[in-house]
């Protein structure tokens, strides 16, 4: 809405005209809409304009706001971005499975399912980008049917939901944080398996591995964590 504070206000068919301090005239056309003064509300039809006159001792202030935009999110966004995070304790007697690949180690992830920290946060990133409930809500650890389940099952369901919404992987960037073991020998196998599960070209998938510099449970080799950011593109 436009706010007009002035004196000597009246309606005519000419544009807004105001005189500046040097007695020059300036014309300001107004689009057809309802304007408000400090004293009166009045409509301005398509064929009409409003004229304002002031003396050299009186100033005129005209404020015209731009068109308002809806705060409601579009349901047909060309792309969506999601973030996933997961952390598991490392305990003896469990296999260490990362991205669907068995990684030799003396400890593995204690979890209700297979404890694949990378696939879990990839699933959460996809679900988050779609604005859906997280992995713990869709596959709760209170449900016995997910006991020891391969995390590839969760990925396939997330991919199905993604395709159902007409999105596909634009790119994915993941970071694994663990002190041991070193993942360099397994990174390509992990990325290849992730590519197959997601139905995405390996070139759009990035995987990084970091230590935690022997700080806290990650650095003391008592846990493993992963972060993932995913971009979904509209098909």
GROMACS .gro file of C-alpha atoms in nm:
model
  235
    1UNK     CA    1   0.000   0.000   0.000
    2UNK     CA    2   0.123   0.353  -0.073
    3UNK     CA    3   0.144   0.597   0.220
    4UNK     CA    4   0.093   0.965   0.132
    5UNK     CA    5   0.133   1.248   0.383
    6UNK     CA    6   0.045   1.586   0.235
    7UNK     CA    7  -0.175   1.897   0.238
    8UNK     CA    8  -0.425   2.036  -0.017
    9UNK     CA    9  -0.530   1.690  -0.137
   10UNK     CA   10  -0.785   1.646  -0.415
   11UNK     CA   11  -0.859   1.407  -0.700
   12UNK     CA   12  -0.828   1.486  -1.072
   13UNK     CA   13  -0.728   1.317  -1.399
   14UNK     CA   14  -0.367   1.437  -1.393
   15UNK     CA   15  -0.062   1.264  -1.236
   16UNK     CA   16   0.081   1.358  -0.898
   17UNK     CA   17   0.250   1.699  -0.922
   18UNK     CA   18   0.459   1.846  -0.647
   19UNK     CA   19   0.674   2.160  -0.636
   20UNK     CA   20   1.022   2.138  -0.495
   21UNK     CA   21   1.197   2.409  -0.292
   22UNK     CA   22   1.330   2.571  -0.612
   23UNK     CA   23   0.973   2.593  -0.747
   24UNK     CA   24   1.022   2.322  -1.009
   25UNK     CA   25   0.737   2.080  -1.076
   26UNK     CA   26   0.779   1.703  -1.064
   27UNK     CA   27   0.512   1.460  -1.192
   28UNK     CA   28   0.485   1.117  -1.037
   29UNK     CA   29   0.231   0.878  -1.195
   30UNK     CA   30   0.062   0.637  -0.958
   31UNK     CA   31  -0.062   0.289  -1.058
   32UNK     CA   32  -0.434   0.220  -1.011
   33UNK     CA   33  -0.491   0.104  -0.653
   34UNK     CA   34  -0.616   0.238  -0.320
   35UNK     CA   35  -0.390   0.491  -0.146
   36UNK     CA   36  -0.406   0.609   0.212
   37UNK     CA   37  -0.340   0.954   0.354
   38UNK     CA   38  -0.327   1.054   0.714
   39UNK     CA   39  -0.687   1.182   0.677
   40UNK     CA   40  -0.868   0.980   0.410
   41UNK     CA   41  -0.866   0.657   0.209
   42UNK     CA   42  -0.957   0.689  -0.156
   43UNK     CA   43  -0.940   0.469  -0.470
   44UNK     CA   44  -0.753   0.575  -0.781
   45UNK     CA   45  -0.932   0.431  -1.092
   46UNK     CA   46  -0.741   0.324  -1.404
   47UNK     CA   47  -0.825   0.645  -1.590
   48UNK     CA   48  -0.769   0.880  -1.296
   49UNK     CA   49  -0.463   1.017  -1.117
   50UNK     CA   50  -0.411   1.218  -0.801
   51UNK     CA   51  -0.266   1.569  -0.789
   52UNK     CA   52  -0.089   1.706  -0.486
   53UNK     CA   53   0.013   2.070  -0.446
   54UNK     CA   54   0.247   2.210  -0.184
   55UNK     CA   55   0.402   2.545  -0.113
   56UNK     CA   56   0.776   2.605  -0.081
   57UNK     CA   57   0.746   2.582   0.297
   58UNK     CA   58   0.567   2.241   0.298
   59UNK     CA   59   0.728   1.913   0.198
   60UNK     CA   60   0.547   1.613   0.051
   61UNK     CA   61   0.638   1.256   0.136
   62UNK     CA   62   0.526   0.973  -0.092
   63UNK     CA   63   0.610   0.610  -0.013
   64UNK     CA   64   0.500   0.339  -0.256
   65UNK     CA   65   0.560  -0.019  -0.151
   66UNK     CA   66   0.637  -0.283  -0.411
   67UNK     CA   67   0.409  -0.577  -0.477
   68UNK     CA   68   0.378  -0.818  -0.189
   69UNK     CA   69   0.486  -1.178  -0.236
   70UNK     CA   70   0.335  -1.485  -0.076
   71UNK     CA   71   0.529  -1.642   0.210
   72UNK     CA   72   0.392  -1.983   0.116
   73UNK     CA   73   0.662  -2.210  -0.028
   74UNK     CA   74   0.618  -2.327  -0.384
   75UNK     CA   75   0.540  -2.695  -0.432
   76UNK     CA   76   0.712  -2.700  -0.771
   77UNK     CA   77   1.060  -2.581  -0.677
   78UNK     CA   78   1.320  -2.655  -0.947
   79UNK     CA   79   1.560  -2.787  -0.683
   80UNK     CA   80   1.574  -2.873  -0.314
   81UNK     CA   81   1.867  -2.900  -0.071
   82UNK     CA   82   1.881  -3.140   0.224
   83UNK     CA   83   2.128  -3.210   0.504
   84UNK     CA   84   2.182  -3.533   0.696
   85UNK     CA   85   2.383  -3.619   1.005
   86UNK     CA   86   2.435  -3.944   1.193
   87UNK     CA   87   2.661  -4.075   1.468
   88UNK     CA   88   2.707  -4.425   1.611
   89UNK     CA   89   2.915  -4.576   1.888
   90UNK     CA   90   3.188  -4.815   1.783
   91UNK     CA   91   3.186  -5.137   1.985
   92UNK     CA   92   3.364  -5.473   1.959
   93UNK     CA   93   3.168  -5.759   1.806
   94UNK     CA   94   2.993  -5.557   1.533
   95UNK     CA   95   3.083  -5.532   1.162
   96UNK     CA   96   3.186  -5.189   1.035
   97UNK     CA   97   2.970  -5.118   0.730
   98UNK     CA   98   3.013  -4.786   0.551
   99UNK     CA   99   2.817  -4.704   0.237
  100UNK     CA  100   2.719  -5.069   0.208
  101UNK     CA  101   3.083  -5.185   0.211
  102UNK     CA  102   3.234  -5.404   0.485
  103UNK     CA  103   3.542  -5.224   0.616
  104UNK     CA  104   3.782  -5.443   0.819
  105UNK     CA  105   3.813  -5.313   1.174
  106UNK     CA  106   3.813  -5.443   1.530
  107UNK     CA  107   3.495  -5.248   1.606
  108UNK     CA  108   3.166  -5.177   1.438
  109UNK     CA  109   2.858  -4.960   1.482
  110UNK     CA  110   2.621  -5.050   1.761
  111UNK     CA  111   2.276  -4.994   1.611
  112UNK     CA  112   1.930  -5.142   1.564
  113UNK     CA  113   1.993  -5.193   1.192
  114UNK     CA  114   2.337  -5.256   1.036
  115UNK     CA  115   2.451  -4.914   1.166
  116UNK     CA  116   2.566  -4.780   0.828
  117UNK     CA  117   2.630  -4.422   0.935
  118UNK     CA  118   2.687  -4.296   0.579
  119UNK     CA  119   2.371  -4.442   0.428
  120UNK     CA  120   2.167  -4.326   0.726
  121UNK     CA  121   2.264  -3.964   0.681
  122UNK     CA  122   2.220  -3.988   0.303
  123UNK     CA  123   1.863  -4.106   0.363
  124UNK     CA  124   1.802  -3.819   0.607
  125UNK     CA  125   1.942  -3.568   0.357
  126UNK     CA  126   1.704  -3.688   0.083
  127UNK     CA  127   1.406  -3.697   0.317
  128UNK     CA  128   1.494  -3.351   0.448
  129UNK     CA  129   1.518  -3.209   0.097
  130UNK     CA  130   1.170  -3.347   0.025
  131UNK     CA  131   1.032  -3.207   0.350
  132UNK     CA  132   0.942  -3.555   0.478
  133UNK     CA  133   0.979  -3.715   0.824
  134UNK     CA  134   1.330  -3.829   0.914
  135UNK     CA  135   1.469  -4.181   0.901
  136UNK     CA  136   1.388  -4.248   1.267
  137UNK     CA  137   1.021  -4.175   1.207
  138UNK     CA  138   0.986  -4.380   0.887
  139UNK     CA  139   1.206  -4.669   1.008
  140UNK     CA  140   1.181  -4.654   1.390
  141UNK     CA  141   1.425  -4.860   1.595
  142UNK     CA  142   1.127  -4.971   1.806
  143UNK     CA  143   1.003  -5.180   1.511
  144UNK     CA  144   1.153  -5.531   1.525
  145UNK     CA  145   1.133  -5.576   1.149
  146UNK     CA  146   1.424  -5.332   1.106
  147UNK     CA  147   1.643  -5.524   1.349
  148UNK     CA  148   1.971  -5.589   1.168
  149UNK     CA  149   1.823  -5.459   0.840
  150UNK     CA  150   2.059  -5.355   0.562
  151UNK     CA  151   2.055  -4.977   0.526
  152UNK     CA  152   2.027  -5.018   0.150
  153UNK     CA  153   1.656  -5.085   0.217
  154UNK     CA  154   1.623  -4.735   0.363
  155UNK     CA  155   1.807  -4.579   0.070
  156UNK     CA  156   1.585  -4.751  -0.184
  157UNK     CA  157   1.273  -4.621  -0.010
  158UNK     CA  158   1.414  -4.267   0.003
  159UNK     CA  159   1.496  -4.289  -0.370
  160UNK     CA  160   1.143  -4.414  -0.442
  161UNK     CA  161   0.996  -4.115  -0.257
  162UNK     CA  162   1.234  -3.883  -0.441
  163UNK     CA  163   1.129  -4.015  -0.782
  164UNK     CA  164   0.764  -4.008  -0.678
  165UNK     CA  165   0.807  -3.634  -0.621
  166UNK     CA  166   0.974  -3.607  -0.966
  167UNK     CA  167   1.320  -3.524  -0.834
  168UNK     CA  168   1.659  -3.678  -0.903
  169UNK     CA  169   2.005  -3.643  -0.749
  170UNK     CA  170   2.177  -3.325  -0.867
  171UNK     CA  171   2.484  -3.382  -0.655
  172UNK     CA  172   2.576  -3.523  -0.316
  173UNK     CA  173   2.863  -3.426  -0.085
  174UNK     CA  174   2.939  -3.645   0.217
  175UNK     CA  175   3.198  -3.628   0.494
  176UNK     CA  176   3.286  -3.922   0.717
  177UNK     CA  177   3.451  -3.851   1.052
  178UNK     CA  178   3.642  -4.131   1.224
  179UNK     CA  179   3.987  -4.178   1.373
  180UNK     CA  180   4.039  -4.533   1.246
  181UNK     CA  181   4.054  -4.713   1.011
  182UNK     CA  182   4.183  -4.512   0.717
  183UNK     CA  183   3.919  -4.510   0.443
  184UNK     CA  184   4.138  -4.424   0.143
  185UNK     CA  185   4.149  -4.787   0.018
  186UNK     CA  186   3.768  -4.814   0.033
  187UNK     CA  187   3.647  -4.475  -0.087
  188UNK     CA  188   3.600  -4.571  -0.452
  189UNK     CA  189   3.414  -4.891  -0.365
  190UNK     CA  190   3.187  -4.694  -0.131
  191UNK     CA  191   3.120  -4.430  -0.394
  192UNK     CA  192   3.047  -4.693  -0.661
  193UNK     CA  193   2.798  -4.869  -0.435
  194UNK     CA  194   2.635  -4.539  -0.339
  195UNK     CA  195   2.608  -4.453  -0.709
  196UNK     CA  196   2.425  -4.780  -0.777
  197UNK     CA  197   2.187  -4.740  -0.481
  198UNK     CA  198   2.096  -4.382  -0.575
  199UNK     CA  199   2.086  -4.440  -0.950
  200UNK     CA  200   2.323  -4.145  -0.990
  201UNK     CA  201   2.641  -4.101  -1.190
  202UNK     CA  202   2.954  -4.133  -0.970
  203UNK     CA  203   3.072  -3.796  -1.098
  204UNK     CA  204   2.799  -3.617  -0.898
  205UNK     CA  205   2.888  -3.797  -0.572
  206UNK     CA  206   3.170  -3.675  -0.350
  207UNK     CA  207   3.306  -3.852  -0.043
  208UNK     CA  208   3.556  -3.715   0.207
  209UNK     CA  209   3.704  -3.877   0.518
  210UNK     CA  210   3.837  -3.682   0.817
  211UNK     CA  211   3.985  -3.771   1.152
  212UNK     CA  212   3.892  -3.583   1.469
  213UNK     CA  213   4.249  -3.521   1.577
  214UNK     CA  214   4.210  -3.753   1.878
  215UNK     CA  215   3.952  -3.520   2.032
  216UNK     CA  216   3.634  -3.650   2.207
  217UNK     CA  217   3.467  -3.985   2.130
  218UNK     CA  218   3.533  -3.955   1.756
  219UNK     CA  219   3.902  -3.890   1.802
  220UNK     CA  220   3.928  -4.164   2.063
  221UNK     CA  221   3.789  -4.417   1.812
  222UNK     CA  222   3.477  -4.474   2.020
  223UNK     CA  223   3.234  -4.344   1.757
  224UNK     CA  224   3.190  -4.261   1.389
  225UNK     CA  225   2.989  -3.978   1.233
  226UNK     CA  226   2.886  -3.861   0.889
  227UNK     CA  227   2.747  -3.543   0.733
  228UNK     CA  228   2.576  -3.531   0.395
  229UNK     CA  229   2.443  -3.244   0.184
  230UNK     CA  230   2.232  -3.340  -0.116
  231UNK     CA  231   2.089  -3.135  -0.403
  232UNK     CA  232   1.775  -3.269  -0.567
  233UNK     CA  233   1.686  -3.145  -0.914
  234UNK     CA  234   1.338  -3.143  -1.066
  235UNK     CA  235   1.309  -3.394  -1.350
   0.00000   0.00000   0.00000
